[in-house]
GROMACS .gro file of C-alpha atoms in nm:
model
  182
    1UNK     CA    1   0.276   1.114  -1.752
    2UNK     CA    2   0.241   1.273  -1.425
    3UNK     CA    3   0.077   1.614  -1.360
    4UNK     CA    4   0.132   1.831  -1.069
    5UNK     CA    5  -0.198   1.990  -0.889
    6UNK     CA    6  -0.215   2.163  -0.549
    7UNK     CA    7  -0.354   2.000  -0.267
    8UNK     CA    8  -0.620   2.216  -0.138
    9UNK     CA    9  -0.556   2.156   0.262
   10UNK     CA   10  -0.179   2.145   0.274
   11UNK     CA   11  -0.121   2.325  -0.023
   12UNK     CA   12   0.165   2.175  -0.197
   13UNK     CA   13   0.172   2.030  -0.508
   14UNK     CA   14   0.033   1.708  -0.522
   15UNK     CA   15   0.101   1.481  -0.846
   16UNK     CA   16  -0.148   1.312  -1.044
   17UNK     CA   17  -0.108   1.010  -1.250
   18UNK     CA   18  -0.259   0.988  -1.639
   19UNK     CA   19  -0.306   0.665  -1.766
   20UNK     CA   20  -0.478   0.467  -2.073
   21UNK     CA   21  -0.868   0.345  -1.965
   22UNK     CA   22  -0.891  -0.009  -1.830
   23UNK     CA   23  -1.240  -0.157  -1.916
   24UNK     CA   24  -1.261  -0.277  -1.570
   25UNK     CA   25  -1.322   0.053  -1.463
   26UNK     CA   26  -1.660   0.125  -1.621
   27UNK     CA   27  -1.869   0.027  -1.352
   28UNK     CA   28  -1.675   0.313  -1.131
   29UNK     CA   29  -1.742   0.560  -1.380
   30UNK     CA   30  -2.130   0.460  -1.425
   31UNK     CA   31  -2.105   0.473  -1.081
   32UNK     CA   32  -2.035   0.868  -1.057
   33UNK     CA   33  -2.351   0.960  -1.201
   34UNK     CA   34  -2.491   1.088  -0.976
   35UNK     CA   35  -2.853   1.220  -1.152
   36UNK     CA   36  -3.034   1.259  -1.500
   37UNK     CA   37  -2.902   1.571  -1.538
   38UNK     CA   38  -2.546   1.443  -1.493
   39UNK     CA   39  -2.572   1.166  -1.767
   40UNK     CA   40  -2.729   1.410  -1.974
   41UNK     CA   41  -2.466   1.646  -1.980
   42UNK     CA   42  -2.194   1.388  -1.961
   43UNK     CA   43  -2.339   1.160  -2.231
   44UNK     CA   44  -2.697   1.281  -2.403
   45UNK     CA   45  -2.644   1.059  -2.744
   46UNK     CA   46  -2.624   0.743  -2.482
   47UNK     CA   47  -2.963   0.607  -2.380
   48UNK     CA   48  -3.038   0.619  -2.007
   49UNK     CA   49  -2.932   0.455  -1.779
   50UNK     CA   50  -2.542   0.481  -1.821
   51UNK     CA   51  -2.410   0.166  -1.744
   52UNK     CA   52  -2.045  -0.015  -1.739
   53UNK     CA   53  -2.141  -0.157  -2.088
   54UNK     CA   54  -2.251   0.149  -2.196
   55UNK     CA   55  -1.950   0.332  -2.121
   56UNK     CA   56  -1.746   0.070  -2.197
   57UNK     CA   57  -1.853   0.115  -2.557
   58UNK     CA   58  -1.741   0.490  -2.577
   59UNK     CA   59  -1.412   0.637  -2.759
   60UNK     CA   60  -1.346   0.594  -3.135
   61UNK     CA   61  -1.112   0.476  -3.315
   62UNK     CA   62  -0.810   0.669  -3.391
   63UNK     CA   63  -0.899   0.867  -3.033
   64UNK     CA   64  -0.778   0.769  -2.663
   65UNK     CA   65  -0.956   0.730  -2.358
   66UNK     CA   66  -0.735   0.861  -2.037
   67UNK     CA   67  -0.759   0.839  -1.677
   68UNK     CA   68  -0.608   1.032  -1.371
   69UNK     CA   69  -0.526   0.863  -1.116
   70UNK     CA   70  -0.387   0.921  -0.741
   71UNK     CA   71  -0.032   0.827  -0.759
   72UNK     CA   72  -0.019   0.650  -0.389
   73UNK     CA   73  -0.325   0.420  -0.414
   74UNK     CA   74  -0.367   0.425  -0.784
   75UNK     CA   75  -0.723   0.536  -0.721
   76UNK     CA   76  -0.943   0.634  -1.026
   77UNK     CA   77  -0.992   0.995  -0.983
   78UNK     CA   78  -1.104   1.114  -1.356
   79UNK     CA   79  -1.150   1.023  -1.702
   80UNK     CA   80  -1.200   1.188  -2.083
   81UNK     CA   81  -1.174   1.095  -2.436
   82UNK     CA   82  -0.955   1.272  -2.720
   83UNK     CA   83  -1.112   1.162  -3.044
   84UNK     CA   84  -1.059   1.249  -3.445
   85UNK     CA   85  -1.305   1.480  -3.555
   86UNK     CA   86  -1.149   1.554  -3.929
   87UNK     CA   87  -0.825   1.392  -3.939
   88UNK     CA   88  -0.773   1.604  -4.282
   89UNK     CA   89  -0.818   1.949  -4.100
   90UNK     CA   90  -0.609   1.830  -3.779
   91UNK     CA   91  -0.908   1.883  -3.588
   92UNK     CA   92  -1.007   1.652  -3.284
   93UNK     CA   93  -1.303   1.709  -3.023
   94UNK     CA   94  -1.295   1.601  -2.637
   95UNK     CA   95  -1.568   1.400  -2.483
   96UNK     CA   96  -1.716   1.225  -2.180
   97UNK     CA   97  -1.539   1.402  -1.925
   98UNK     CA   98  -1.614   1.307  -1.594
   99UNK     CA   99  -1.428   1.330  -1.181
  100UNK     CA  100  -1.471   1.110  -0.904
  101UNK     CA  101  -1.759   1.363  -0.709
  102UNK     CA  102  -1.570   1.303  -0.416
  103UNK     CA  103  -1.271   1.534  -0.597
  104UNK     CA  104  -1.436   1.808  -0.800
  105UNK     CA  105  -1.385   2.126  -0.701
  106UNK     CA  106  -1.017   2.032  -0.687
  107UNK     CA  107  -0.886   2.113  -1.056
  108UNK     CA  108  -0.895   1.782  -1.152
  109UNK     CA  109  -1.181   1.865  -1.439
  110UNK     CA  110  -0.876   2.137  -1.538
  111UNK     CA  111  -0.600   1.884  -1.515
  112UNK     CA  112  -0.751   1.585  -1.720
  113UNK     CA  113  -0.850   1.910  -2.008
  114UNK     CA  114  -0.452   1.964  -1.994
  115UNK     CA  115  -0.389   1.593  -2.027
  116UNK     CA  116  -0.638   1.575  -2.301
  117UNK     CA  117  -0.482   1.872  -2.480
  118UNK     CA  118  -0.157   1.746  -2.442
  119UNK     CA  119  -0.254   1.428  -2.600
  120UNK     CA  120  -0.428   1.574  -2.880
  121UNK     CA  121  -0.164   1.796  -2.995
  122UNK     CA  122   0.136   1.554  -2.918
  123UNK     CA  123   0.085   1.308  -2.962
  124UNK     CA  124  -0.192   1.288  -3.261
  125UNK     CA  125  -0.053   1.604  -3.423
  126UNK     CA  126  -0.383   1.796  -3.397
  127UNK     CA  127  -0.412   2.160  -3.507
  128UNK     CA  128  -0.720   2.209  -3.308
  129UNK     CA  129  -0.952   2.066  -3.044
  130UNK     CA  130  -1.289   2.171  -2.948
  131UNK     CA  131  -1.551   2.087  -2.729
  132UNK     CA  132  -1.913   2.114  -2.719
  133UNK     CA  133  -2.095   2.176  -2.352
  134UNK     CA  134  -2.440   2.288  -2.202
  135UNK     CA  135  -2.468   2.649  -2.140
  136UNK     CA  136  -2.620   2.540  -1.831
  137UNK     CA  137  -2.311   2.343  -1.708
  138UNK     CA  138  -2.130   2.625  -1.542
  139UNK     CA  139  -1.859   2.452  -1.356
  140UNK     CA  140  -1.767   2.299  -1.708
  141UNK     CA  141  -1.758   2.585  -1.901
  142UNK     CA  142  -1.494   2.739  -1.621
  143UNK     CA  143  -1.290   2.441  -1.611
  144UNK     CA  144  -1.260   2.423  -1.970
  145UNK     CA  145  -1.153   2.827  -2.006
  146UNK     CA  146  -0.931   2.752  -1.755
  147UNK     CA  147  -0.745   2.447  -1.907
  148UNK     CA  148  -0.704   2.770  -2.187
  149UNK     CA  149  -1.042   2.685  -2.408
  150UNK     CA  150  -1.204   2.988  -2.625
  151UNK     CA  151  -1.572   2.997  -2.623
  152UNK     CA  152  -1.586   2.964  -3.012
  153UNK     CA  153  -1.948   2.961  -3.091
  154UNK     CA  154  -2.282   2.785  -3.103
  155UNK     CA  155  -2.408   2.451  -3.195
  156UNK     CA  156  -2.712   2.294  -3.212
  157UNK     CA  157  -2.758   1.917  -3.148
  158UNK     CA  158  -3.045   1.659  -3.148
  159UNK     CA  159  -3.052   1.388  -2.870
  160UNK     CA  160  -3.277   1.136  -2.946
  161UNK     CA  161  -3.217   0.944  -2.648
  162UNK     CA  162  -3.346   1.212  -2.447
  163UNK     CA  163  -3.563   1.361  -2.713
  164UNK     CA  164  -3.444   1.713  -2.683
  165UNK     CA  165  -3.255   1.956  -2.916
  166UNK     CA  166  -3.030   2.160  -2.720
  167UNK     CA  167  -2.780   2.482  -2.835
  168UNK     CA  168  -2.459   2.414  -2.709
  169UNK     CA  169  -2.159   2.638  -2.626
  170UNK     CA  170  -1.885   2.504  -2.855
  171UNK     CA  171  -1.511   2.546  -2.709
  172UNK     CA  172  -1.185   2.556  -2.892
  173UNK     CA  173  -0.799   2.608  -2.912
  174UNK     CA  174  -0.541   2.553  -3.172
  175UNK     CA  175  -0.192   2.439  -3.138
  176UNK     CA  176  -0.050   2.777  -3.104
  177UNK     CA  177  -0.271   2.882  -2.879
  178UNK     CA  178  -0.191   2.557  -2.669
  179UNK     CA  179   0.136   2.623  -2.687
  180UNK     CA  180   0.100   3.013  -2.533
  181UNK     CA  181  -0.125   2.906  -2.264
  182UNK     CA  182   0.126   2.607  -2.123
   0.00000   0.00000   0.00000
């Protein structure tokens, strides 16, 4: 699948690549963590420090685990998760989203969303897919409404990991809704 984004300095459309997760790449991703906060947000039921192993271990089954990736160099440039929340109800959650912090800012949080959504409702027939994110996590929240994600409510989670209960901002579309927005 390839995905068209704007280069911000020349600004022409620039493609992106999405492909299936290659366990070899774990040690990248641990490696964009940049801070506690970060691995909090990006992973609070997963015991500090994130690792390649740790990661590694992620997705569920019945789900996928996607990369974006720069279609000259094949550089790793994003990744996410799509995975079954109630397979009877259609309904599927998004996890563990995470860009290269050398390209955020760029739309690529927006882009792997789409790919993510497009996944989910393709190709797994979903009827709806939410989200759940920090209130906190501004630049999240943004690129998730922008990827055309509802706020849709409040949750409220224990982490033990972290020993913390948090509220979090739960996000949502449905199919039709998907369908509208693209």
């Amino acid at each position: 699948m390839v995905i068209r984004r704007r280069n911000h300095t020349h600004h022409r459309p620039r493609a992106v690549l999405v492909h299936e997760f290659r366990p070899r790449d774990a040690a990248t991703l641990a490696s964009w963590v940049g801070s506690a906060q970060e691995a909090f947000w990006l992973a609070p039921r997963s015991r500090p420090p994130l690792t390649a192993d740790v990661i590694a271990s992620w997705g569920q089954p019945g789900g996928d685990r996607l990369t974006l990736r720069d279609p000259v160099n094949r550089a790793l440039l994003a990744y996410g998760e799509v995975n079954p929340l109630s397979l009877a109800r259609g309904s599927y959650w998004l996890g563990h989203l995470l860009v290269d912090p050398q390209c955020r800012g760029r739309g690529l949080g927006r882009e792997l969303t789409r790919a993510l959504l497009q996944r989910a409702f393709e190709h797994h027939g979903a009827r709806r897919v939410t989200l759940v994110v920090f209130r906190d996590n501004v630049a999240a929240i943004a690129c998730y409404a922008n990827a055309g994600m509802n706020a849709d409510g409040y949750e409220t989670h224990h982490f033990p990991a972290y020993n913390r209960r948090e509220r979090l901002l739960r996000m949502a579309i449905s199919v039709d809704e998907w369908r509208l927005a693209r």
